[in-house]
Amino acid sequence: MSDNQKLTNSVKVGLVSLGCAKNLVDSEIMLGSLLKEGVEITNDAESADAIIVNTCSFIDSSREESVDAILEADAVRDASNRNQALIVAGCLTQRYGEELARLIPEVDRFMGIDQVNDIARIVREAIAQRADRLTHPIPVRNSRARSAQVVQNLPTQTAPVPSESNPLIQYRKRPVYVPDYETPRFRLTPSHFAYLKIAEGCNHPCSFCHHPRMRGSHRSRPQSDIVAEARSLVADGVREINLISQDSTYYGLDLRPDRKGSIASPANFSAATASLPVGSTTLSSLLRELNDIEGEFWIRLLYTHPAHWTDDLIDTIASCQKVARYIDMPLQHIHPAMLERMRRETSKEYIVNLIQKIRSAIPNITIRTTFIVGFPGETEEFFQELMDFVRVTRFERLGVFTYSNEEGTPASKMANQIHPNTKKTPRKTNHATPAGHLIPDWQISHWLNYPCAPGKIGHNSGIIPRKHPILGAWPPAPEFPQPGRPPASESGTRHGLPQPIRRPGYRRPYLCARYRNCGR
């Protein structure tokens, strides 16, 4: 059987998708490729011929959840279907490679990010590998008891270059894959909204983050290709298009001619943008062309970096009727010492001015951000300055995360690491949300002791003042969970569009898929 020959219709595959929306799109591409090859996708994990676990490795809790999912899938297989192949995909393989295969030998195939479009061949090979393994005695292991041990024994450095001598592991050290409009894709989101990945990878030097090593350098899709996919989504009934990448504001800058040197800082980025030839591809040019697509829909911009906002981008959002007055802009901290240690390429003055500029130019804009607490070297003084900044700025959506020490990153080697118990103490005394949960307006008011700004969508406000000219109020972004009971104004159906509410631990009722947002 050749690699290009289709799998038989009798083959059934289940999928568990973990991590962020970008990983979810990779899962959708894998499913689309399998369906194209005649594979049946099943909800019933026990009856599947193969199970794929698309993993996340962003922070420690992500790795724990990924390993739990892998070992849980193996335990289900041992109990009900020992012929089933187990395939591990995504960032965990990309980050730990052959060491992961040594720690979890039960897995039949490991694959990286570049292989998502080649999943049919990998499934076929994994099924054959499993059949061969069954000719030899296979011990039944206690999966749950091993989970913590596996995570603890993951290497402290990035995986070495993959060895061609081990056919069970297929990944490229530095990913280069970028999806395109022709890539088969089976959407896992409800019919009214979709994620549209505009780029892959990241060029940022953030000291706490491993993404550039796992996902590779920033790689933008051609603008015409993105627009073609957006037109198709609108024609298919999608009413909310969520633009995603690791840094959406960097979109197009990797395509500029004669590019050299780092442009991560605001000054360098603005200079590079200003020097672009007329008609160059940028996020602004993309938004304007998407805005011109006919139909009733809106465009939501997620994963922007504060260092890469320009006056042109602000003006574009203000003038484009179909671009949501809602932006996702992780700031991570505000104290100058913390921003410098985090290598965020921004200053407190720059951030304050940027927020004022955005709010002045785009009335009723909703800003969603995240902060990291417990970063190495953070003092009570630094933390209180962050608290004061949040009180004054009054973000409409706010997430708080405890710093996760990621091996191999510059931050992991910094002095003055903070004890895990100390990281949690300040947030408890100030009534902040548990790490990783978002704080709705009404909870921010309780935490920070100030009333909701006029016109916010409050827990009992009953007012929805921010209106899209076609579709009405801007609801929260679909990938960001709201803890607790949702406000009545944010549930059910609004303006003909269903508004699904995500909650931590939410399990999707289809394709064995679980979803968890790990922040950024």
Short mmCIF file of C-alpha atoms in Angstrom, two decimals:
data_model
loop_
_atom_site.label_atom_id
_atom_site.label_comp_id
_atom_site.label_asym_id
_atom_site.label_seq_id
_atom_site.Cartn_x
_atom_site.Cartn_y
_atom_site.Cartn_z
CA MET A 1 0.00 0.00 0.00
CA SER A 2 1.49 3.36 -1.05
CA ASP A 3 1.56 6.40 1.23
CA ASN A 4 -0.93 8.15 -1.02
CA GLN A 5 -3.42 5.29 -1.05
CA LYS A 6 -6.51 5.99 1.01
CA LEU A 7 -7.22 4.22 4.27
CA THR A 8 -10.19 1.91 4.16
CA ASN A 9 -13.57 3.18 5.36
CA SER A 10 -13.46 0.69 8.22
CA VAL A 11 -10.76 2.64 10.04
CA LYS A 12 -12.07 4.73 12.96
CA VAL A 13 -10.06 7.46 14.70
CA GLY A 14 -10.75 9.45 17.88
CA LEU A 15 -9.04 12.65 18.93
CA VAL A 16 -8.25 14.47 22.18
CA SER A 17 -7.27 18.11 21.57
CA LEU A 18 -5.54 20.00 24.38
CA GLY A 19 -4.13 23.50 24.60
CA CYS A 20 -4.88 26.77 22.86
CA ALA A 21 -6.97 27.67 19.84
CA LYS A 22 -3.89 27.41 17.62
CA ASN A 23 -3.52 23.78 18.65
CA LEU A 24 -7.23 23.27 18.03
CA VAL A 25 -6.78 24.37 14.42
CA ASP A 26 -3.99 21.78 14.07
CA SER A 27 -6.47 19.17 15.34
CA GLU A 28 -9.04 20.34 12.80
CA ILE A 29 -6.46 19.96 10.02
CA MET A 30 -5.62 16.43 11.14
CA LEU A 31 -9.29 15.47 11.16
CA GLY A 32 -9.85 17.07 7.77
CA SER A 33 -6.91 15.16 6.31
CA LEU A 34 -8.21 11.89 7.77
CA LEU A 35 -11.73 12.46 6.44
CA LYS A 36 -10.28 13.15 3.01
CA GLU A 37 -8.58 9.74 3.18
CA GLY A 38 -11.87 7.99 3.99
CA VAL A 39 -11.36 7.62 7.74
CA GLU A 40 -14.36 7.64 10.08
CA ILE A 41 -14.13 10.01 13.06
CA THR A 42 -15.70 8.58 16.20
CA ASN A 43 -16.87 9.79 19.60
CA ASP A 44 -16.47 6.32 21.04
CA ALA A 45 -12.87 6.00 22.21
CA GLU A 46 -13.25 2.29 22.94
CA SER A 47 -14.23 1.42 19.36
CA ALA A 48 -11.54 3.52 17.65
CA ASP A 49 -8.74 1.85 15.72
CA ALA A 50 -6.48 4.74 16.70
CA ILE A 51 -6.56 7.57 19.22
CA ILE A 52 -4.66 10.82 18.66
CA VAL A 53 -3.75 13.01 21.63
CA ASN A 54 -2.79 16.49 20.43
CA THR A 55 -0.77 17.81 23.35
CA CYS A 56 0.16 21.15 24.91
CA SER A 57 3.48 21.90 26.61
CA PHE A 58 3.23 25.60 27.36
CA ILE A 59 3.40 25.49 31.17
CA ASP A 60 3.76 22.82 33.86
CA SER A 61 0.01 22.25 34.27
CA SER A 62 -0.29 21.82 30.49
CA ARG A 63 2.34 19.08 30.51
CA GLU A 64 0.65 17.35 33.41
CA GLU A 65 -2.70 17.41 31.63
CA SER A 66 -1.13 16.14 28.41
CA VAL A 67 0.63 13.24 30.11
CA ASP A 68 -2.57 12.42 32.02
CA ALA A 69 -4.49 12.31 28.74
CA ILE A 70 -1.91 10.03 27.10
CA LEU A 71 -1.83 7.59 30.00
CA GLU A 72 -5.60 7.69 30.37
CA ALA A 73 -5.98 6.78 26.69
CA ASP A 74 -3.57 3.89 27.20
CA ALA A 75 -5.52 2.69 30.26
CA VAL A 76 -8.80 2.73 28.31
CA ARG A 77 -7.09 0.80 25.53
CA ASP A 78 -5.76 -1.83 27.91
CA ALA A 79 -9.20 -2.28 29.42
CA SER A 80 -11.33 -2.39 26.27
CA ASN A 81 -9.43 -2.48 22.97
CA ARG A 82 -5.80 -3.61 23.03
CA ASN A 83 -5.62 -3.50 19.23
CA GLN A 84 -5.97 0.29 19.27
CA ALA A 85 -3.04 2.44 18.16
CA LEU A 86 -2.03 5.45 20.29
CA ILE A 87 -0.54 8.53 18.59
CA VAL A 88 0.85 11.57 20.42
CA ALA A 89 1.02 14.83 18.46
CA GLY A 90 1.75 18.47 19.09
CA CYS A 91 3.94 20.53 21.38
CA LEU A 92 4.88 17.84 23.90
CA THR A 93 6.52 15.79 21.14
CA GLN A 94 8.01 18.91 19.61
CA ARG A 95 9.58 19.87 22.91
CA TYR A 96 10.75 16.54 24.35
CA GLY A 97 11.09 14.24 21.35
CA GLU A 98 12.91 10.95 21.92
CA GLU A 99 13.01 11.39 25.68
CA LEU A 100 9.21 11.34 25.72
CA ALA A 101 9.24 8.08 23.75
CA ARG A 102 11.57 6.58 26.36
CA LEU A 103 9.32 7.63 29.23
CA ILE A 104 6.05 6.51 27.57
CA PRO A 105 6.93 3.44 25.46
CA GLU A 106 3.24 2.49 25.19
CA VAL A 107 2.76 5.12 22.46
CA ASP A 108 2.87 3.74 18.91
CA ARG A 109 3.79 6.97 17.12
CA PHE A 110 4.99 10.43 18.10
CA MET A 111 4.58 13.29 15.62
CA GLY A 112 5.42 16.99 15.64
CA ILE A 113 3.79 20.13 14.32
CA ASP A 114 5.07 19.81 10.76
CA GLN A 115 3.41 16.41 10.36
CA VAL A 116 -0.24 17.41 10.93
CA ASN A 117 -1.01 17.27 7.22
CA ASP A 118 0.59 13.82 6.97
CA ILE A 119 -1.59 12.24 9.64
CA ALA A 120 -3.18 9.58 7.40
CA ARG A 121 0.17 7.92 6.75
CA ILE A 122 1.12 8.15 10.43
CA VAL A 123 -2.19 6.56 11.50
CA ARG A 124 -1.63 3.72 9.05
CA GLU A 125 1.90 3.15 10.37
CA ALA A 126 0.76 3.34 14.00
CA ILE A 127 -1.95 0.71 13.44
CA ALA A 128 0.61 -1.59 11.83
CA GLN A 129 3.05 -0.93 14.67
CA ARG A 130 0.41 -1.80 17.26
CA ALA A 131 -0.44 -5.05 15.48
CA ASP A 132 3.23 -5.99 15.51
CA ARG A 133 3.58 -5.17 19.20
CA LEU A 134 0.66 -7.43 20.07
CA THR A 135 2.68 -10.42 18.86
CA HIS A 136 4.83 -9.91 21.97
CA PRO A 137 3.74 -9.75 25.63
CA ILE A 138 2.74 -6.19 26.62
CA PRO A 139 2.60 -5.45 30.36
CA VAL A 140 -0.43 -3.62 31.72
CA ARG A 141 0.80 -0.53 33.57
CA ASN A 142 -0.76 1.62 36.27
CA SER A 143 -1.14 4.79 34.19
CA ARG A 144 -2.37 7.11 36.92
CA ALA A 145 0.49 6.25 39.25
CA ARG A 146 3.03 6.99 36.51
CA SER A 147 1.75 10.40 35.44
CA ALA A 148 3.64 12.50 37.99
CA GLN A 149 6.75 10.38 37.50
CA VAL A 150 6.76 10.96 33.74
CA VAL A 151 6.36 14.73 34.11
CA GLN A 152 9.08 14.84 36.76
CA ASN A 153 11.53 12.97 34.53
CA LEU A 154 11.06 15.10 31.42
CA PRO A 155 14.44 16.56 30.42
CA THR A 156 15.52 20.00 31.55
CA GLN A 157 16.59 21.01 28.06
CA THR A 158 14.90 21.11 24.67
CA ALA A 159 14.90 17.81 22.79
CA PRO A 160 17.94 17.11 20.60
CA VAL A 161 17.72 16.93 16.83
CA PRO A 162 15.43 13.95 16.05
CA SER A 163 17.19 10.75 15.13
CA GLU A 164 16.32 9.23 11.78
CA SER A 165 17.03 5.81 13.28
CA ASN A 166 13.83 5.88 15.37
CA PRO A 167 10.81 5.62 13.04
CA LEU A 168 8.39 5.96 15.99
CA ILE A 169 9.23 9.66 16.33
CA GLN A 170 8.60 12.06 13.46
CA TYR A 171 9.16 15.78 13.97
CA ARG A 172 11.37 18.59 12.70
CA LYS A 173 13.52 20.41 15.23
CA ARG A 174 12.53 23.82 13.86
CA PRO A 175 9.00 23.67 12.39
CA VAL A 176 8.34 25.31 9.03
CA TYR A 177 4.78 24.17 8.27
CA VAL A 178 2.09 26.78 7.59
CA PRO A 179 -1.50 25.77 6.69
CA ASP A 180 -3.16 27.15 3.60
CA TYR A 181 -6.67 27.46 2.20
CA GLU A 182 -6.37 24.18 0.31
CA THR A 183 -5.53 22.27 3.50
CA PRO A 184 -8.41 19.92 4.46
CA ARG A 185 -10.01 21.03 7.73
CA PHE A 186 -12.90 19.75 9.82
CA ARG A 187 -14.03 22.49 12.20
CA LEU A 188 -14.63 21.55 15.84
CA THR A 189 -16.18 24.87 16.86
CA PRO A 190 -19.94 25.58 16.83
CA SER A 191 -21.21 26.57 13.40
CA HIS A 192 -21.39 30.31 14.11
CA PHE A 193 -17.70 30.93 14.88
CA ALA A 194 -14.32 29.74 13.67
CA TYR A 195 -10.63 30.29 14.31
CA LEU A 196 -8.57 31.50 11.37
CA LYS A 197 -4.83 31.00 11.82
CA ILE A 198 -3.00 33.82 10.03
CA ALA A 199 0.56 32.83 10.96
CA GLU A 200 2.67 30.26 12.78
CA GLY A 201 5.66 30.61 15.09
CA CYS A 202 7.07 33.57 17.01
CA ASN A 203 10.13 35.85 16.87
CA HIS A 204 9.84 37.26 20.38
CA PRO A 205 12.59 36.93 22.99
CA CYS A 206 10.31 36.71 26.08
CA SER A 207 12.43 35.18 28.82
CA PHE A 208 9.64 32.98 30.26
CA CYS A 209 8.38 31.44 27.01
CA HIS A 210 9.39 28.36 25.04
CA HIS A 211 7.16 28.94 22.01
CA PRO A 212 9.80 30.08 19.50
CA ARG A 213 11.74 26.87 20.19
CA MET A 214 8.64 24.68 19.84
CA ARG A 215 6.79 26.45 17.04
CA GLY A 216 9.66 27.98 15.08
CA SER A 217 10.09 31.46 13.68
CA HIS A 218 7.13 33.64 12.69
CA ARG A 219 5.68 32.55 9.35
CA SER A 220 2.82 34.56 7.84
CA ARG A 221 0.29 33.10 5.45
CA PRO A 222 -0.26 35.00 2.19
CA GLN A 223 -3.01 37.59 2.61
CA SER A 224 -4.93 36.33 -0.42
CA ASP A 225 -4.97 32.83 1.04
CA ILE A 226 -6.40 34.05 4.36
CA VAL A 227 -9.07 36.12 2.61
CA ALA A 228 -10.07 33.12 0.50
CA GLU A 229 -10.55 31.03 3.64
CA ALA A 230 -12.51 33.82 5.33
CA ARG A 231 -14.87 34.07 2.34
CA SER A 232 -15.43 30.34 2.53
CA LEU A 233 -16.19 30.52 6.26
CA VAL A 234 -18.71 33.34 5.78
CA ALA A 235 -20.36 31.41 2.95
CA ASP A 236 -20.57 28.44 5.33
CA GLY A 237 -22.56 30.47 7.87
CA VAL A 238 -19.77 31.62 10.20
CA ARG A 239 -20.63 34.90 11.92
CA GLU A 240 -17.50 35.37 14.05
CA ILE A 241 -14.00 34.95 12.60
CA ASN A 242 -11.30 34.88 15.27
CA LEU A 243 -7.86 35.76 13.89
CA ILE A 244 -5.16 33.86 15.76
CA SER A 245 -1.40 33.36 15.74
CA GLN A 246 1.32 33.59 18.36
CA ASP A 247 1.69 37.32 17.63
CA SER A 248 -1.04 38.59 15.33
CA THR A 249 0.37 42.14 15.25
CA TYR A 250 3.60 40.82 13.67
CA TYR A 251 1.63 39.50 10.71
CA GLY A 252 3.25 40.27 7.34
CA LEU A 253 6.48 41.75 8.68
CA ASP A 254 8.38 38.50 8.02
CA LEU A 255 7.45 38.91 4.34
CA ARG A 256 9.19 42.29 3.96
CA PRO A 257 12.12 42.48 1.53
CA ASP A 258 15.71 42.61 2.79
CA ARG A 259 14.66 41.85 6.35
CA LYS A 260 17.50 41.66 8.84
CA GLY A 261 17.99 42.14 12.54
CA SER A 262 15.44 42.05 15.34
CA ILE A 263 12.39 44.32 15.17
CA ALA A 264 10.85 43.12 18.45
CA SER A 265 11.03 46.54 20.15
CA PRO A 266 8.34 49.17 19.44
CA ALA A 267 10.86 51.58 17.89
CA ASN A 268 12.37 48.99 15.54
CA PHE A 269 8.96 47.61 14.65
CA SER A 270 7.54 51.04 13.84
CA ALA A 271 10.61 51.87 11.74
CA ALA A 272 10.32 48.58 9.83
CA THR A 273 6.61 49.18 9.22
CA ALA A 274 7.18 52.74 8.05
CA SER A 275 9.81 51.61 5.54
CA LEU A 276 7.56 49.03 3.88
CA PRO A 277 6.83 49.54 0.18
CA VAL A 278 3.34 50.69 -0.74
CA GLY A 279 0.93 47.77 -0.88
CA SER A 280 2.91 45.57 1.52
CA THR A 281 1.14 42.95 3.58
CA THR A 282 0.44 43.96 7.19
CA LEU A 283 -2.23 43.21 9.76
CA SER A 284 -3.90 46.49 8.79
CA SER A 285 -4.06 45.57 5.11
CA LEU A 286 -5.47 42.15 6.05
CA LEU A 287 -8.17 43.64 8.29
CA ARG A 288 -9.22 46.11 5.60
CA GLU A 289 -9.60 43.38 2.97
CA LEU A 290 -11.47 41.10 5.38
CA ASN A 291 -13.75 44.00 6.26
CA ASP A 292 -14.69 44.34 2.58
CA ILE A 293 -16.04 40.77 2.37
CA GLU A 294 -19.80 40.89 1.88
CA GLY A 295 -22.03 39.36 4.54
CA GLU A 296 -23.11 39.78 8.15
CA PHE A 297 -20.19 38.75 10.35
CA TRP A 298 -17.53 40.21 12.58
CA ILE A 299 -13.78 39.79 12.92
CA ARG A 300 -12.17 39.39 16.33
CA LEU A 301 -8.44 40.06 16.78
CA LEU A 302 -6.69 37.82 19.32
CA TYR A 303 -3.09 37.38 20.52
CA THR A 304 -1.71 40.86 19.85
CA HIS A 305 1.60 42.04 21.31
CA PRO A 306 1.74 45.56 22.81
CA ALA A 307 5.15 46.25 21.22
CA HIS A 308 3.71 45.87 17.71
CA TRP A 309 0.72 48.19 17.75
CA THR A 310 0.93 51.05 15.25
CA ASP A 311 -1.14 54.17 14.60
CA ASP A 312 -2.19 52.61 11.30
CA LEU A 313 -3.53 49.51 13.07
CA ILE A 314 -5.50 51.62 15.56
CA ASP A 315 -6.97 53.73 12.73
CA THR A 316 -7.81 50.59 10.77
CA ILE A 317 -9.75 49.02 13.65
CA ALA A 318 -11.57 52.31 14.27
CA SER A 319 -12.63 52.60 10.64
CA CYS A 320 -13.50 48.95 9.88
CA GLN A 321 -17.14 48.34 10.73
CA LYS A 322 -16.81 44.56 10.94
CA VAL A 323 -13.78 44.47 13.25
CA ALA A 324 -14.89 43.86 16.83
CA ARG A 325 -14.22 46.61 19.37
CA TYR A 326 -12.49 43.93 21.41
CA ILE A 327 -8.75 43.29 21.55
CA ASP A 328 -6.66 40.70 23.32
CA MET A 329 -3.31 42.20 24.38
CA PRO A 330 -1.32 40.30 27.05
CA LEU A 331 0.79 42.80 29.03
CA GLN A 332 2.24 40.33 31.61
CA HIS A 333 3.37 43.07 34.07
CA ILE A 334 3.78 46.83 34.39
CA HIS A 335 6.77 47.40 36.67
CA PRO A 336 9.83 48.43 34.60
CA ALA A 337 12.11 45.91 36.31
CA MET A 338 9.68 43.06 35.61
CA LEU A 339 9.15 44.08 31.99
CA GLU A 340 12.92 44.17 31.49
CA ARG A 341 13.48 40.77 33.11
CA MET A 342 10.61 39.31 31.08
CA ARG A 343 12.16 40.79 27.90
CA ARG A 344 8.83 42.23 26.86
CA GLU A 345 10.45 45.05 24.84
CA THR A 346 8.00 47.57 26.36
CA SER A 347 8.05 50.11 29.19
CA LYS A 348 5.39 51.25 31.63
CA GLU A 349 5.19 54.66 29.94
CA TYR A 350 4.78 53.04 26.52
CA ILE A 351 1.98 50.73 27.74
CA VAL A 352 0.06 53.51 29.49
CA ASN A 353 0.29 55.74 26.41
CA LEU A 354 -0.74 52.88 24.10
CA ILE A 355 -3.86 52.10 26.12
CA GLN A 356 -4.84 55.77 26.23
CA LYS A 357 -4.31 56.05 22.47
CA ILE A 358 -6.39 52.94 21.73
CA ARG A 359 -9.27 53.99 23.98
CA SER A 360 -9.25 57.52 22.62
CA ALA A 361 -9.29 56.43 18.97
CA ILE A 362 -11.70 53.50 19.34
CA PRO A 363 -14.65 54.47 21.59
CA ASN A 364 -16.12 51.68 23.72
CA ILE A 365 -13.20 49.34 23.01
CA THR A 366 -13.00 46.25 25.23
CA ILE A 367 -9.43 45.39 26.22
CA ARG A 368 -8.64 41.90 27.44
CA THR A 369 -5.21 41.30 28.99
CA THR A 370 -3.28 38.87 31.17
CA PHE A 371 -0.63 39.27 33.86
CA ILE A 372 1.98 36.94 35.33
CA VAL A 373 2.59 37.07 39.08
CA GLY A 374 5.39 35.37 40.99
CA PHE A 375 8.01 35.98 38.29
CA PRO A 376 11.63 35.71 39.51
CA GLY A 377 12.64 38.86 41.32
CA GLU A 378 9.09 40.17 41.84
CA THR A 379 8.82 41.99 45.17
CA GLU A 380 5.81 43.17 47.13
CA GLU A 381 6.53 46.66 45.82
CA PHE A 382 6.47 45.44 42.21
CA PHE A 383 3.26 43.51 42.83
CA GLN A 384 1.54 46.51 44.42
CA GLU A 385 2.49 48.68 41.44
CA LEU A 386 0.80 46.10 39.21
CA MET A 387 -2.29 46.19 41.44
CA ASP A 388 -2.39 49.99 41.33
CA PHE A 389 -2.08 49.92 37.54
CA VAL A 390 -5.02 47.51 37.22
CA ARG A 391 -7.15 49.63 39.56
CA VAL A 392 -6.50 52.75 37.52
CA THR A 393 -6.76 51.16 34.07
CA ARG A 394 -9.94 49.12 34.71
CA PHE A 395 -9.56 46.44 32.09
CA GLU A 396 -12.82 45.00 30.79
CA ARG A 397 -11.38 41.45 30.76
CA LEU A 398 -8.44 40.34 32.88
CA GLY A 399 -6.61 37.04 33.41
CA VAL A 400 -4.04 36.32 36.14
CA PHE A 401 -1.51 33.49 35.90
CA THR A 402 1.11 32.23 38.31
CA TYR A 403 4.60 32.14 36.77
CA SER A 404 5.55 28.67 35.57
CA ASN A 405 9.29 27.91 35.65
CA GLU A 406 9.98 26.55 32.16
CA GLU A 407 13.27 24.68 31.83
CA GLY A 408 15.52 25.91 29.06
CA THR A 409 14.20 29.48 29.16
CA PRO A 410 16.32 32.43 30.41
CA ALA A 411 13.87 33.06 33.26
CA SER A 412 14.40 29.55 34.63
CA LYS A 413 18.04 30.44 35.35
CA MET A 414 17.38 33.83 36.93
CA ALA A 415 18.21 34.56 40.54
CA ASN A 416 15.53 35.23 43.16
CA GLN A 417 13.14 32.48 42.12
CA ILE A 418 9.96 32.72 44.21
CA HIS A 419 8.67 29.77 46.21
CA PRO A 420 5.39 28.34 44.83
CA ASN A 421 3.55 29.02 48.09
CA THR A 422 4.69 32.64 48.07
CA LYS A 423 3.41 33.09 44.52
CA LYS A 424 -0.12 32.30 45.64
CA THR A 425 -0.21 34.31 48.87
CA PRO A 426 -0.58 37.88 47.50
CA ARG A 427 -3.49 36.95 45.27
CA LYS A 428 -5.32 35.30 48.15
CA THR A 429 -4.96 38.33 50.38
CA ASN A 430 -6.18 40.61 47.59
CA HIS A 431 -9.12 38.41 46.55
CA ALA A 432 -7.80 37.76 43.07
CA THR A 433 -9.05 34.96 40.87
CA PRO A 434 -7.41 31.52 40.94
CA ALA A 435 -4.53 31.29 38.48
CA GLY A 436 -5.70 30.81 34.93
CA HIS A 437 -9.30 31.93 35.49
CA LEU A 438 -10.58 35.12 33.92
CA ILE A 439 -12.08 37.87 36.03
CA PRO A 440 -15.39 39.24 34.70
CA ASP A 441 -16.23 42.90 35.32
CA TRP A 442 -18.24 42.27 38.45
CA GLN A 443 -15.45 40.18 40.02
CA ILE A 444 -12.84 42.81 39.15
CA SER A 445 -14.96 45.33 41.05
CA HIS A 446 -15.01 43.08 44.12
CA TRP A 447 -11.28 42.36 43.93
CA LEU A 448 -10.09 45.90 43.31
CA ASN A 449 -12.79 47.75 45.23
CA TYR A 450 -14.01 50.04 42.47
CA PRO A 451 -17.34 50.18 40.63
CA CYS A 452 -17.64 48.91 37.07
CA ALA A 453 -16.98 51.65 34.56
CA PRO A 454 -20.20 53.05 33.05
CA GLY A 455 -21.60 50.88 30.32
CA LYS A 456 -19.82 47.63 31.16
CA ILE A 457 -21.60 44.33 30.80
CA GLY A 458 -21.99 43.65 34.51
CA HIS A 459 -23.33 40.62 36.36
CA ASN A 460 -26.67 42.32 37.02
CA SER A 461 -26.36 45.47 34.92
CA GLY A 462 -28.88 44.48 32.28
CA ILE A 463 -27.24 46.87 29.82
CA ILE A 464 -25.38 46.05 26.63
CA PRO A 465 -24.07 49.40 25.38
CA ARG A 466 -21.24 48.28 23.11
CA LYS A 467 -22.96 47.44 19.87
CA HIS A 468 -21.73 46.10 16.60
CA PRO A 469 -23.58 48.03 13.88
CA ILE A 470 -24.95 44.76 12.47
CA LEU A 471 -24.85 42.09 15.13
CA GLY A 472 -25.13 43.94 18.43
CA ALA A 473 -23.04 43.66 21.61
CA TRP A 474 -19.52 42.29 21.77
CA PRO A 475 -19.60 39.07 23.82
CA PRO A 476 -16.43 37.62 25.38
CA ALA A 477 -14.05 35.85 23.03
CA PRO A 478 -15.10 32.20 22.68
CA GLU A 479 -11.81 30.68 23.85
CA PHE A 480 -11.70 32.54 27.17
CA PRO A 481 -13.63 30.74 29.96
CA GLN A 482 -15.86 32.59 32.38
CA PRO A 483 -15.77 31.08 35.88
CA GLY A 484 -19.01 30.48 37.71
CA ARG A 485 -22.52 31.16 36.50
CA PRO A 486 -22.55 33.40 33.39
CA PRO A 487 -24.49 36.67 33.47
CA ALA A 488 -27.99 36.33 32.06
CA SER A 489 -27.13 38.83 29.33
CA GLU A 490 -24.27 36.58 28.12
CA SER A 491 -26.13 33.28 27.85
CA GLY A 492 -28.57 31.89 25.36
CA THR A 493 -28.98 33.51 21.97
CA ARG A 494 -28.34 37.15 21.16
CA HIS A 495 -29.13 38.74 17.81
CA GLY A 496 -29.66 35.30 16.31
CA LEU A 497 -26.18 34.08 17.33
CA PRO A 498 -25.76 31.37 19.98
CA GLN A 499 -23.29 32.40 22.67
CA PRO A 500 -21.52 29.31 24.08
CA ILE A 501 -20.07 29.75 27.56
CA ARG A 502 -16.67 28.11 28.16
CA ARG A 503 -15.81 26.95 31.66
CA PRO A 504 -12.58 25.52 33.11
CA GLY A 505 -12.65 21.75 32.68
CA TYR A 506 -15.26 22.00 29.90
CA ARG A 507 -15.25 18.80 27.88
CA ARG A 508 -16.35 18.89 24.28
CA PRO A 509 -19.12 16.40 23.47
CA TYR A 510 -17.62 15.46 20.12
CA LEU A 511 -14.59 13.66 18.75
CA CYS A 512 -13.39 12.74 22.22
CA ALA A 513 -11.95 16.27 22.19
CA ARG A 514 -11.09 18.19 25.33
CA TYR A 515 -10.19 21.84 25.23
CA ARG A 516 -8.24 23.96 27.62
CA ASN A 517 -6.92 27.47 27.18
CA CYS A 518 -3.44 27.82 28.60
CA GLY A 519 -3.05 31.54 28.17
CA ARG A 520 0.10 33.12 26.82
#
